[in-house]
PDB file of C-alpha atoms in Angstrom:
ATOM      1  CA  UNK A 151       9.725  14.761  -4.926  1.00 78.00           C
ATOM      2  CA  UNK A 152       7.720  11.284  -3.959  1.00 83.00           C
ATOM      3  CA  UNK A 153       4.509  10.687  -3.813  1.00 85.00           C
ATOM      4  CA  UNK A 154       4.024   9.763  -0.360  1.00 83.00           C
ATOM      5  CA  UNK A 155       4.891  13.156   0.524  1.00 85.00           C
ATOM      6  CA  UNK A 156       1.934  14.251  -2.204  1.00 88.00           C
ATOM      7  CA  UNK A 157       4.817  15.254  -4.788  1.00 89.00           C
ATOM      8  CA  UNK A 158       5.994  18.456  -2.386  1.00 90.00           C
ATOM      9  CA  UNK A 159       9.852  19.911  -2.229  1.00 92.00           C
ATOM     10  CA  UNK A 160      11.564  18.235   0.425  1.00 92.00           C
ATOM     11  CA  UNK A 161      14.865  18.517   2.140  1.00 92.00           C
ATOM     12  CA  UNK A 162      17.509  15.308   1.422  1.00 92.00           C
ATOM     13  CA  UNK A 163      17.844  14.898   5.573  1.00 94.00           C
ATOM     14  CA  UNK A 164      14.619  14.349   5.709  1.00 91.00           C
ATOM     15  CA  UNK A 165      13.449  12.562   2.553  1.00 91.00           C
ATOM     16  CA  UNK A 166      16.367   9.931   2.625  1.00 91.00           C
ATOM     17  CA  UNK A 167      15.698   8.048   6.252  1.00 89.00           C
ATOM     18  CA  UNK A 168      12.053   8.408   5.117  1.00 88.00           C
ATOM     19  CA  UNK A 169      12.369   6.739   1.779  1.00 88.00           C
ATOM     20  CA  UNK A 170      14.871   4.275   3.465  1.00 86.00           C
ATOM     21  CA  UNK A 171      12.682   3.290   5.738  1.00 84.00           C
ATOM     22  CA  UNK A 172      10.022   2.138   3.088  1.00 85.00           C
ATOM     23  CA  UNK A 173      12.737   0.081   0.884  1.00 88.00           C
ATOM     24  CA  UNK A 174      11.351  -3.144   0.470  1.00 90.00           C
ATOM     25  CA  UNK A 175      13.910  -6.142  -0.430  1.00 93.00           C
ATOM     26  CA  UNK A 176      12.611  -8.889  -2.680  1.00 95.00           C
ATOM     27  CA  UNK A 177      14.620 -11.826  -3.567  1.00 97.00           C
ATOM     28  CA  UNK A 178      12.886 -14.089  -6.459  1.00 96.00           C
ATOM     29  CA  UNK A 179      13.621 -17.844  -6.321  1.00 97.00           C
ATOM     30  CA  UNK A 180      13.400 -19.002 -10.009  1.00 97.00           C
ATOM     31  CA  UNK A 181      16.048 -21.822  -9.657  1.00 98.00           C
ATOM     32  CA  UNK A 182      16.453 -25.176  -7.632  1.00 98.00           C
ATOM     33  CA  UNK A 183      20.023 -23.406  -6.376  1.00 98.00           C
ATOM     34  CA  UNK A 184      17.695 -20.663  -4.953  1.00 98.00           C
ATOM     35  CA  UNK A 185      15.097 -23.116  -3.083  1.00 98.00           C
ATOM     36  CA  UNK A 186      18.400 -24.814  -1.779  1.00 98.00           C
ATOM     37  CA  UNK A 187      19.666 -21.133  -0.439  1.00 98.00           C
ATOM     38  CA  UNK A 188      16.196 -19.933   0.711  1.00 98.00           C
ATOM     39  CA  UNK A 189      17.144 -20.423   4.151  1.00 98.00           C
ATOM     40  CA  UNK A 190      20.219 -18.703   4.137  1.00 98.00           C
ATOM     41  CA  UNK A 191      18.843 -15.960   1.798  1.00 98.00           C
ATOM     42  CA  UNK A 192      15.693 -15.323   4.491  1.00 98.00           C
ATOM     43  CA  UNK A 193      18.670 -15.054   7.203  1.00 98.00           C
ATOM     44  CA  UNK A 194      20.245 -12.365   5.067  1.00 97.00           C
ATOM     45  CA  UNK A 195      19.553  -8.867   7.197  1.00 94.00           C
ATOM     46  CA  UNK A 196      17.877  -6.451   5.152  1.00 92.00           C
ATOM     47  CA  UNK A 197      15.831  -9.016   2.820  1.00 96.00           C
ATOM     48  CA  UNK A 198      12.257  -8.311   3.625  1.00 95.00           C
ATOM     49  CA  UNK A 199      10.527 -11.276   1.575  1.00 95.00           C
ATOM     50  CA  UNK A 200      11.466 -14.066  -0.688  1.00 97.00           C
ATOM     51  CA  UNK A 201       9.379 -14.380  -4.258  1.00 95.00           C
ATOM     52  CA  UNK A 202       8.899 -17.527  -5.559  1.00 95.00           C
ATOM     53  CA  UNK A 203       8.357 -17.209 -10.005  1.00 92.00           C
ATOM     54  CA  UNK A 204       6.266 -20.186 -10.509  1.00 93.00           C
ATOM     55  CA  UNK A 205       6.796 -20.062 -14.103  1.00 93.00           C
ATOM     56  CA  UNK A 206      10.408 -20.318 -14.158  1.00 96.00           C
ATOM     57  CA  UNK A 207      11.014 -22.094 -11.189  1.00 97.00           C
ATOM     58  CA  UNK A 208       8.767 -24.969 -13.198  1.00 97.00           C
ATOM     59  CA  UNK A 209      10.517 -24.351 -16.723  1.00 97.00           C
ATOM     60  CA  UNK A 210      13.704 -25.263 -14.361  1.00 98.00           C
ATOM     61  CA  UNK A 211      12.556 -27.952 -13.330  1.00 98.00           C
ATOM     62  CA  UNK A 212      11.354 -29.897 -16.492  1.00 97.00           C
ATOM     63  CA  UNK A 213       7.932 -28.991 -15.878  1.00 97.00           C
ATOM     64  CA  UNK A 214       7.307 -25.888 -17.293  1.00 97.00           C
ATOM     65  CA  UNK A 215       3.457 -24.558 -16.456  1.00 94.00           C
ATOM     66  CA  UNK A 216       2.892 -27.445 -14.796  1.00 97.00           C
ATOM     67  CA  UNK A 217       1.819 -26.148 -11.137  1.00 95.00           C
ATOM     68  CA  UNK A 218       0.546 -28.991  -9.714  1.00 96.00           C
ATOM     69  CA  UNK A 219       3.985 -31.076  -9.702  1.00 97.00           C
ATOM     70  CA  UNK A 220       5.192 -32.353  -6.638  1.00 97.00           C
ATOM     71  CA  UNK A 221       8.615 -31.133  -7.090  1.00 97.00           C
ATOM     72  CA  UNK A 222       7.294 -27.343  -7.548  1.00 97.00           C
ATOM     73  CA  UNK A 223       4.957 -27.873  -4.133  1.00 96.00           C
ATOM     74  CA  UNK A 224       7.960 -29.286  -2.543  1.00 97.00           C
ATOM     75  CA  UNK A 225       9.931 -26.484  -3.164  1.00 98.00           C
ATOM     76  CA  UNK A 226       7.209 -23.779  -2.612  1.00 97.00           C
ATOM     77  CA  UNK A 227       7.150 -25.545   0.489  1.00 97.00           C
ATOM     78  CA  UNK A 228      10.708 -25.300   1.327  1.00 98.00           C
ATOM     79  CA  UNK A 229      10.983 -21.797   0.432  1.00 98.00           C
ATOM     80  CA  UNK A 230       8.126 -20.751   2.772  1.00 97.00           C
ATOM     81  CA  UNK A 231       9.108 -22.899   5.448  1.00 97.00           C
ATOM     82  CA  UNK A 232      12.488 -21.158   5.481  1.00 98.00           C
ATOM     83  CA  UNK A 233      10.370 -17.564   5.222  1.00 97.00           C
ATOM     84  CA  UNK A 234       7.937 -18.175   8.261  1.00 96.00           C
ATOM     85  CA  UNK A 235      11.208 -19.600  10.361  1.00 97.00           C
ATOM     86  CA  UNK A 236      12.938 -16.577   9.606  1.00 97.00           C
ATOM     87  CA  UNK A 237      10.188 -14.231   9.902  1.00 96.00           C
ATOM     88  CA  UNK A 238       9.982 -12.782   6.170  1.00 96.00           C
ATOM     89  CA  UNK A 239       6.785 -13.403   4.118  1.00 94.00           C
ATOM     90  CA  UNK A 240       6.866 -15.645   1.086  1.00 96.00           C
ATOM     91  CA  UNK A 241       4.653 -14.584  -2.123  1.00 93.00           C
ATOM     92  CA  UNK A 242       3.804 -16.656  -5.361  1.00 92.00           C
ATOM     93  CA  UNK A 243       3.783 -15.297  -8.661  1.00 88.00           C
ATOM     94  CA  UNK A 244       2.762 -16.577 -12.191  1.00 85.00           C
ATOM     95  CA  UNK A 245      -0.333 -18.828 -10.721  1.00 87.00           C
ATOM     96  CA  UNK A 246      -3.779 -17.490 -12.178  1.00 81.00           C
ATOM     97  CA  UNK A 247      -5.591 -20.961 -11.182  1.00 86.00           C
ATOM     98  CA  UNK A 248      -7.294 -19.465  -7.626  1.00 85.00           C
ATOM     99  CA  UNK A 249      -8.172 -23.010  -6.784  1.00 89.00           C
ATOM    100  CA  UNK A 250      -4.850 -23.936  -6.616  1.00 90.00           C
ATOM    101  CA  UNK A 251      -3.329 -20.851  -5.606  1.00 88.00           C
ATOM    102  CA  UNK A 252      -5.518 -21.191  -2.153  1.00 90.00           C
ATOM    103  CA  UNK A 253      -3.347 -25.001  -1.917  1.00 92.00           C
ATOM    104  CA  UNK A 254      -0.559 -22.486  -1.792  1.00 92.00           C
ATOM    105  CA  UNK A 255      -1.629 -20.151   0.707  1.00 92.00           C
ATOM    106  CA  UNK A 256      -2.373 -23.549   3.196  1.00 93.00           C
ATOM    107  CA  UNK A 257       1.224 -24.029   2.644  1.00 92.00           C
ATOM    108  CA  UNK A 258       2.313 -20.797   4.277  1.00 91.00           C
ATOM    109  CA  UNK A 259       2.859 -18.471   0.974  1.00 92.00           C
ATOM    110  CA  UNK A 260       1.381 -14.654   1.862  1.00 84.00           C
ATOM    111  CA  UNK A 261      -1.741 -13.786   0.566  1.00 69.00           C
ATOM    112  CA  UNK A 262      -0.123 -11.188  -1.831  1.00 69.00           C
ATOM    113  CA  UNK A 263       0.012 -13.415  -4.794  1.00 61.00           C
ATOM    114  CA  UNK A 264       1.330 -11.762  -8.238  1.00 63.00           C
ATOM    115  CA  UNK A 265      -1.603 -13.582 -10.879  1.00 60.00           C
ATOM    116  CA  UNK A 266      -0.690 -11.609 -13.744  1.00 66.00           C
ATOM    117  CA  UNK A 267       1.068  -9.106 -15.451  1.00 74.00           C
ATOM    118  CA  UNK A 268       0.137  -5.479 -17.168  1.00 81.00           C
ATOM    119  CA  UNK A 269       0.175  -6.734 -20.965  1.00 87.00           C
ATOM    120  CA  UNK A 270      -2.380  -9.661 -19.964  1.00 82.00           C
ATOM    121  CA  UNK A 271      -4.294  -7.427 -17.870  1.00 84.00           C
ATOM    122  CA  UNK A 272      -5.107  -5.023 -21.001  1.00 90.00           C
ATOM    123  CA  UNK A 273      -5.747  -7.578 -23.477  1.00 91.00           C
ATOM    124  CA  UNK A 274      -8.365  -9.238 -21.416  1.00 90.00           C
ATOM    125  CA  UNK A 275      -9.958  -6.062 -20.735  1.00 91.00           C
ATOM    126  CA  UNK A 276      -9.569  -4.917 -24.601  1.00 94.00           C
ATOM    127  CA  UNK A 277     -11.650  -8.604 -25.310  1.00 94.00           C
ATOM    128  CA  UNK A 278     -14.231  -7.626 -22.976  1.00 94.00           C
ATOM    129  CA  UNK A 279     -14.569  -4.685 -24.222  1.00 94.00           C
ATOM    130  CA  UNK A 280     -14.481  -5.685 -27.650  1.00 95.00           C
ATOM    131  CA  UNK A 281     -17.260  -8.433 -26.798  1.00 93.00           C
ATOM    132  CA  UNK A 282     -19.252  -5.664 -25.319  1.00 93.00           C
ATOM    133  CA  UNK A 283     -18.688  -3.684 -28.587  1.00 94.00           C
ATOM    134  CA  UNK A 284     -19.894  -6.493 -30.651  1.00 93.00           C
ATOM    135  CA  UNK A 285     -23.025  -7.640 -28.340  1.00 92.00           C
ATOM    136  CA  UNK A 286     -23.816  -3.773 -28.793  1.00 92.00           C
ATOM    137  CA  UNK A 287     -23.710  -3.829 -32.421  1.00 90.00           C
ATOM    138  CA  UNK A 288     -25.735  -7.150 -33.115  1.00 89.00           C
ATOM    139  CA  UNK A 289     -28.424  -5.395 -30.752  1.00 87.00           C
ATOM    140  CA  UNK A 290     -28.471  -1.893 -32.639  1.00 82.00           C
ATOM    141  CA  UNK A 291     -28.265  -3.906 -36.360  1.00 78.00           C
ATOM    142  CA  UNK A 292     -31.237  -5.699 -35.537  1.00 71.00           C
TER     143      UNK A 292
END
């Protein structure tokens, strides 16, 4: 049971080639070995997209957070020039900076952009909330 057939009973002859079909493959590039191979990773039948991890692509290369170095925009470069020759998308992750994740999107990387993660996510909310909370309270003490 799947949820894109709302959770129903269904037959293995049919739900296999459906849930095959619906396999996305996603290779992340982390290293400066895997911006070398992007090319011949995109080739690869079957991969659907190639991820770059800013983070630890950066951290490889002696720069770690440091997303405005050349070497990192050369080799987000690299890997989505070997994506849009190939026909496979290229996506960015680890970048929160929307200024300079739109110099990434100019540079051919797929608008779906991985910014942040579930733990970061629910602590910023649980400070906004707990902002709210306080604003609330100096209001009602007063």
């Amino acid at each position: 049971m799947v949820p894109q057939l709302g959770f129903a009973p269904t037959a293995a002859a049919v739900l296999n080639p459906l849930l095959d079909r619906s396999v996305i493959v996603q290779i992340l590039i982390e290293t400066p070995l895997g911006v070398e191979n992007a090319n011949a990773i995109a080739q690869t039948d079957g991969v659907d997209m190639l991820a770059i991890g800013a983070n630890d692509l950066s951290a490889e290369l002696g720069t770690p957070g440091d997303f405005r170095n050349p070497r990192l925009r050369e080799c987000v470069a690299k890997v989505a020039t070997a994506c849009a020759e190939n026909g496979k998308l290229c996506v960015l992750g680890g970048i929160s900076d929307l200024s300079l994740v739109r110099e990434y999107l100019l540079m051919g990387v797929a608008p779906l952009i991985i910014s942040g993660n579930d733990i970061e996510m629910l602590a910023s909310a649980a400070r906004l909330r707990s902002d709210a909370l306080k604003a609330w309270h100096s209001e009602f003490a007063h």
